[in-house]
Short mmCIF file of C-alpha atoms in Angstrom, two decimals:
data_model
loop_
_atom_site.label_atom_id
_atom_site.label_comp_id
_atom_site.label_asym_id
_atom_site.label_seq_id
_atom_site.Cartn_x
_atom_site.Cartn_y
_atom_site.Cartn_z
CA MET V 1 23.92 -2.08 32.42
CA PHE V 2 27.06 -0.50 31.66
CA VAL V 3 25.55 3.25 31.87
CA ARG V 4 27.27 4.02 35.16
CA PRO V 5 30.95 3.58 36.19
CA PHE V 6 32.33 0.72 37.00
CA ARG V 7 35.50 -1.40 39.28
CA VAL V 8 37.94 -2.87 37.49
CA LYS V 9 38.78 -6.51 39.38
CA SER V 10 41.68 -7.41 37.27
CA SER V 11 43.24 -7.70 33.56
CA VAL V 12 45.29 -10.27 32.58
CA GLN V 13 46.26 -11.22 28.77
CA LEU V 14 44.93 -14.93 28.21
CA LYS V 15 47.62 -17.44 27.33
CA THR V 16 47.80 -19.01 23.99
CA SER V 17 45.62 -22.38 25.31
CA GLU V 18 42.83 -20.17 27.20
CA LYS V 19 42.61 -17.95 24.01
CA LYS V 20 42.14 -21.19 22.17
CA LYS V 21 39.42 -22.37 24.30
CA PHE V 22 37.13 -19.30 24.19
CA ARG V 23 37.64 -18.85 20.79
CA GLN V 24 35.92 -22.11 20.43
CA LEU V 25 33.43 -21.14 22.80
CA VAL V 26 32.46 -18.16 20.53
CA GLU V 27 32.33 -20.35 17.60
CA SER V 28 30.13 -23.10 19.71
CA CYS V 29 27.90 -19.71 20.27
CA PHE V 30 28.13 -18.10 17.20
CA SER V 31 28.72 -21.31 14.07
CA ASN V 32 25.99 -20.03 12.22
CA ASN V 33 28.36 -17.28 11.01
CA PRO V 34 31.82 -18.25 9.97
CA GLU V 35 32.97 -14.86 9.71
CA ILE V 36 33.18 -15.00 13.43
CA ILE V 37 36.20 -16.00 13.62
CA SER V 38 37.90 -13.35 12.01
CA VAL V 39 37.61 -10.55 15.22
CA LEU V 40 39.49 -13.20 17.07
CA PRO V 41 42.78 -13.99 15.52
CA ASN V 42 44.76 -16.86 16.65
CA LYS V 43 48.43 -14.59 17.10
CA GLY V 44 46.21 -10.95 18.40
CA ALA V 45 46.49 -10.86 21.89
CA VAL V 46 43.15 -11.18 24.09
CA LEU V 47 42.92 -9.19 27.23
CA LEU V 48 40.44 -10.44 29.78
CA THR V 49 39.20 -7.80 32.24
CA LYS V 50 37.29 -8.56 35.04
CA LEU V 51 34.88 -5.81 36.86
CA LEU V 52 32.23 -5.05 38.94
CA PRO V 53 29.40 -3.06 37.30
CA HIS V 54 27.52 -0.04 39.41
CA ASP V 55 24.71 -2.74 40.20
CA ALA V 56 26.06 -5.30 42.44
CA GLY V 57 23.37 -7.68 41.73
CA LEU V 58 24.94 -8.76 38.77
CA GLY V 59 27.91 -9.99 39.88
CA MET V 60 31.52 -9.80 38.45
CA VAL V 61 31.22 -9.40 34.35
CA GLN V 62 34.32 -10.69 32.09
CA VAL V 63 35.43 -8.24 29.22
CA HIS V 64 37.36 -9.66 26.30
CA SER V 65 39.42 -7.02 24.52
CA ILE V 66 41.58 -7.10 21.46
CA ASP V 67 44.18 -3.98 21.02
CA LYS V 68 41.28 -2.37 23.53
CA VAL V 69 38.57 -3.01 21.26
CA PRO V 70 36.10 -4.85 23.71
CA LEU V 71 34.46 -7.43 21.96
CA PHE V 72 32.52 -9.78 24.38
CA VAL V 73 30.67 -9.26 27.65
CA THR V 74 30.07 -12.53 30.11
CA LEU V 75 27.99 -12.73 33.10
CA GLU V 76 29.29 -14.41 36.04
CA ASN V 77 26.36 -16.73 36.35
CA ASP V 78 26.46 -16.90 32.27
CA ASN V 79 28.99 -18.71 29.83
CA VAL V 80 27.43 -17.19 26.75
CA PRO V 81 29.36 -14.21 25.55
CA ILE V 82 27.22 -11.35 24.44
CA PRO V 83 29.49 -9.85 21.44
CA THR V 84 29.39 -5.63 21.93
CA VAL V 85 28.50 -2.90 19.04
CA HIS V 86 32.14 -2.68 18.02
CA THR V 87 32.21 -6.90 17.18
CA LEU V 88 28.33 -6.04 15.41
CA TRP V 89 30.01 -3.23 12.96
CA LYS V 90 32.49 -5.55 12.39
CA ILE V 91 30.01 -8.43 11.48
CA PRO V 92 26.86 -6.83 11.28
CA ASN V 93 24.80 -9.86 10.19
CA LEU V 94 26.23 -12.01 13.09
CA LEU V 95 22.46 -10.92 15.28
CA PRO V 96 18.94 -10.21 13.92
CA CYS V 97 18.30 -6.51 14.48
CA VAL V 98 15.53 -4.62 15.21
CA THR V 99 15.32 -1.00 14.38
CA MET V 100 14.36 2.44 17.00
CA PRO V 101 14.05 6.24 16.17
CA TYR V 102 17.77 7.10 16.95
CA ILE V 103 16.77 9.85 19.64
CA VAL V 104 15.73 7.02 21.85
CA LEU V 105 19.87 6.09 22.02
CA ASP V 106 19.21 9.23 24.84
CA LYS V 107 17.09 6.75 26.58
CA LEU V 108 19.11 4.01 26.69
CA LEU V 109 22.58 5.91 27.66
CA GLY V 110 20.58 6.89 30.80
CA GLY V 111 19.98 3.21 31.79
CA ALA V 112 16.93 2.34 30.83
CA ASP V 113 15.43 -0.69 28.71
CA LEU V 114 14.11 -1.06 25.07
CA MET V 115 10.32 -1.07 25.60
CA LEU V 116 8.36 -3.09 22.64
CA PRO V 117 6.46 0.74 21.36
CA GLY V 118 9.74 1.89 20.86
CA ILE V 119 10.69 -0.60 17.80
CA TYR V 120 9.59 0.02 14.12
CA PRO V 121 7.01 -3.19 14.32
CA ASN V 122 8.25 -4.18 10.50
CA SER V 123 11.61 -5.08 11.83
CA LEU V 124 10.79 -7.54 14.40
CA PRO V 125 12.07 -10.90 13.31
CA GLU V 126 9.35 -13.38 12.01
CA SER V 127 10.55 -15.32 15.54
CA TRP V 128 12.22 -15.19 18.90
CA ASP V 129 12.01 -16.38 22.46
CA THR V 130 13.11 -14.81 25.83
CA GLY V 131 16.81 -14.92 26.17
CA ASP V 132 17.80 -14.55 22.72
CA VAL V 133 20.51 -11.67 22.05
CA VAL V 134 19.30 -9.04 19.66
CA ALA V 135 21.14 -5.85 17.87
CA VAL V 136 19.52 -2.58 18.26
CA CYS V 137 20.25 0.21 15.04
CA SER V 138 18.66 2.85 13.55
CA PRO V 139 16.61 2.62 10.20
CA ASP V 140 18.74 4.62 8.30
CA ASN V 141 22.35 3.28 9.47
CA GLY V 142 23.42 -0.71 9.74
CA ALA V 143 26.01 0.07 12.63
CA ALA V 144 24.21 -1.49 16.02
CA LEU V 145 23.73 1.11 18.61
CA ALA V 146 23.16 -1.57 21.59
CA VAL V 147 23.24 -5.49 22.17
CA GLY V 148 20.60 -6.97 24.64
CA VAL V 149 18.26 -9.93 25.16
CA TRP V 150 14.61 -10.38 24.86
CA VAL V 151 12.82 -10.53 28.28
CA VAL V 152 9.56 -12.14 26.00
CA SER V 153 9.06 -14.11 23.48
CA ARG V 154 6.89 -12.99 20.39
CA ALA V 155 3.93 -14.63 21.40
CA GLU V 156 3.63 -12.68 24.52
CA ALA V 157 5.01 -9.70 22.71
CA ILE V 158 1.63 -10.00 20.38
CA ALA V 159 -0.07 -10.87 23.00
CA ASN V 160 0.61 -8.01 25.18
CA GLY V 161 -0.21 -5.85 22.21
CA LEU V 162 3.39 -5.24 21.95
CA ARG V 163 3.50 -3.32 25.09
CA GLY V 164 6.02 -3.26 27.77
CA LYS V 165 9.11 -4.04 28.00
CA GLY V 166 11.28 -5.80 25.13
CA ILE V 167 14.63 -5.76 25.04
CA TYR V 168 17.11 -5.96 28.17
CA ILE V 169 20.15 -3.85 27.24
CA TYR V 170 23.45 -5.16 28.05
CA GLN V 171 25.66 -3.08 25.89
CA VAL V 172 24.89 0.86 24.28
CA TYR V 173 27.00 3.05 22.35
CA GLN V 174 28.69 5.38 24.09
CA ASP V 175 28.11 3.77 27.40
CA GLN V 176 31.30 2.97 30.02
CA ILE V 177 32.29 0.12 27.95
CA TRP V 178 32.44 1.50 24.65
CA HIS V 179 34.63 4.44 27.03
CA PHE V 180 36.92 1.91 28.19
CA GLY V 181 37.78 0.89 24.98
CA ASN V 182 39.11 2.88 21.97
CA LYS V 183 36.20 5.02 21.39
CA GLU V 184 35.65 4.31 17.91
CA LYS V 185 33.10 6.23 15.91
CA LEU V 186 29.90 4.98 15.03
CA PRO V 187 30.61 3.73 11.32
CA ASN V 188 27.84 4.32 8.61
CA LEU V 189 27.08 1.18 7.76
CA PRO V 190 23.71 -0.12 4.95
CA ALA V 191 20.58 0.23 6.80
CA PRO V 192 18.97 -2.95 7.27
CA VAL V 193 16.86 -4.66 5.03
CA TYR V 194 14.08 -6.78 6.59
CA LYS V 195 12.09 -9.56 4.92
CA SER V 196 8.11 -8.36 6.27
CA ALA V 197 9.35 -4.62 4.58
CA LEU V 198 10.24 -6.45 1.03
CA GLU V 199 6.92 -8.28 1.53
CA GLU V 200 4.74 -5.19 2.22
CA SER V 201 6.42 -3.49 -1.02
CA GLU V 202 6.00 -6.41 -3.43
CA LYS V 203 2.42 -6.68 -2.34
CA THR V 204 1.95 -3.23 -3.05
CA GLU V 205 3.83 -3.71 -6.45
CA ASP V 206 1.14 -6.76 -7.37
CA THR V 207 -1.55 -4.36 -6.05
CA GLU V 208 -0.77 -1.51 -8.49
CA THR V 209 -0.09 -3.77 -11.04
CA ALA V 210 -3.66 -5.68 -10.98
CA GLN V 211 -5.21 -1.92 -10.19
CA ASP V 212 -3.63 -1.10 -13.96
CA THR V 213 -4.79 -4.30 -15.54
CA ALA V 214 -7.83 -3.95 -14.17
CA GLU V 215 -8.34 -0.48 -15.72
CA GLU V 216 -6.89 -1.66 -18.91
CA GLU V 217 -9.65 -4.08 -18.98
CA THR V 218 -11.95 -1.91 -18.40
CA GLN V 219 -11.45 0.55 -20.37
CA GLY V 220 -11.06 -1.68 -23.27
CA CYS V 221 -14.59 -3.20 -22.38
CA VAL V 222 -15.94 0.25 -21.82
CA GLU V 223 -15.88 3.22 -24.43
CA PRO V 224 -15.18 6.38 -22.63
CA PRO V 225 -17.61 8.93 -22.72
CA THR V 226 -16.63 12.25 -25.66
CA GLU V 227 -16.61 15.79 -24.96
CA ASP V 228 -20.12 15.73 -25.99
CA GLN V 229 -21.71 13.52 -23.39
CA GLY V 230 -21.80 12.45 -20.14
CA GLU V 231 -20.81 9.85 -17.99
CA ASP V 232 -24.06 8.12 -18.84
CA GLY V 233 -23.01 8.35 -23.14
CA VAL V 234 -26.22 10.64 -23.47
CA CYS V 235 -25.88 13.93 -25.55
CA ASN V 236 -25.41 17.69 -23.50
CA GLN V 237 -25.81 19.81 -26.24
CA GLU V 238 -29.08 20.60 -27.69
CA CYS V 239 -29.05 19.97 -32.01
CA GLY V 240 -28.50 23.43 -33.45
CA GLY V 241 -31.02 22.72 -36.40
CA VAL V 242 -30.29 22.33 -40.02
CA GLU V 243 -27.05 25.00 -39.85
CA ASP V 244 -26.02 22.04 -37.50
CA LEU V 245 -26.57 19.20 -39.96
CA THR V 246 -25.03 21.08 -42.69
CA HIS V 247 -22.03 21.36 -41.13
CA ALA V 248 -21.51 17.95 -39.67
CA VAL V 249 -22.27 17.05 -43.47
CA GLU V 250 -19.36 19.13 -44.73
CA GLY V 251 -17.27 18.20 -41.88
CA ASN V 252 -17.46 14.03 -42.64
CA GLU V 253 -20.55 13.15 -44.35
CA SER V 254 -19.32 9.24 -44.62
CA ASN V 255 -20.05 8.90 -40.51
CA ILE V 256 -24.14 9.89 -40.85
CA PRO V 257 -26.51 7.20 -41.37
CA LEU V 258 -29.01 6.94 -44.59
CA LEU V 259 -32.19 8.15 -41.91
CA SER V 260 -30.17 11.39 -41.11
CA HIS V 261 -29.41 12.13 -45.06
CA PHE V 262 -33.46 11.50 -45.41
CA LEU V 263 -34.01 13.90 -42.86
CA LEU V 264 -31.56 16.17 -43.59
CA ILE V 265 -32.42 16.44 -47.13
CA THR V 266 -36.39 16.68 -46.07
CA LEU V 267 -35.33 20.02 -43.79
CA MET V 268 -33.49 21.91 -46.75
CA LEU V 269 -36.64 21.37 -49.01
CA GLN V 270 -39.13 22.60 -46.38
CA PRO V 271 -38.75 26.20 -47.31
CA ALA V 272 -39.38 25.00 -51.45
CA PHE V 273 -42.27 23.44 -50.25
CA ARG V 274 -43.86 26.47 -48.23
CA ILE V 275 -43.25 28.53 -50.83
CA LEU V 276 -44.78 26.04 -53.87
CA ASN V 277 -47.64 25.97 -51.10
CA PHE V 278 -48.33 29.68 -51.28
CA CYS V 279 -48.33 30.00 -55.07
CA GLN V 280 -51.01 27.20 -55.22
CA PHE V 281 -52.80 28.93 -52.56
CA GLN V 282 -52.87 32.39 -54.03
CA GLY V 283 -53.53 31.06 -57.94
CA LEU V 284 -50.49 31.92 -59.06
#
């Protein structure tokens, strides 16, 4: 809305009664966040600037500022003050926030609105309606880059496959409203964390835990194959005769069954039986 220069029509300081009335309006619009009072102190001088944006169809726009910091923007035909990025830097949790790639900021500064494909799906709120005010951040910084309103409801966005226009941008970092103020640099605030992302992380951890448990239970029920066995548990090596059996006996005799002892003794005595039979055949 304010990516192009605007014309200032008037700029006056609010009277005490006018400031009190505006303060009450802001508190009623953001009653769910008591911190909103902090941006409008009782003793601070509030400057009301009326300006005409480049798009004449928008009508007169009011900007309330304190100490050259623009805090709220109000359209001529709407009595709802919209917080600027400066206000959201002071109260980051004032509005729901969606995230976009930082490179999209150049598009917004060019006058574009935020399309649904440009929003990270995991940052989408659980519910919203057309006209709801929303902040736009980058994934690694909770400082708002832009402020706008939804032009579609959640149901409509899902029905459209998350395509088309999503957010009409009112104010964006480094636009003409920002230049009109004190040109505060973008602060570095904690990155936004979303419930959907946390649930996805918890689901992943639960899945990994379940897989580990299943593997442990499987290992407890099925004995893993040894080096001498394949996956089916069958011996892959050929028997090496008496030497291998003798070596096995010397290694650990207690592990060989009784039948193995009998076969071992039989095999070891075969040469003696052959000599005895030969002697008998020769009549010795």
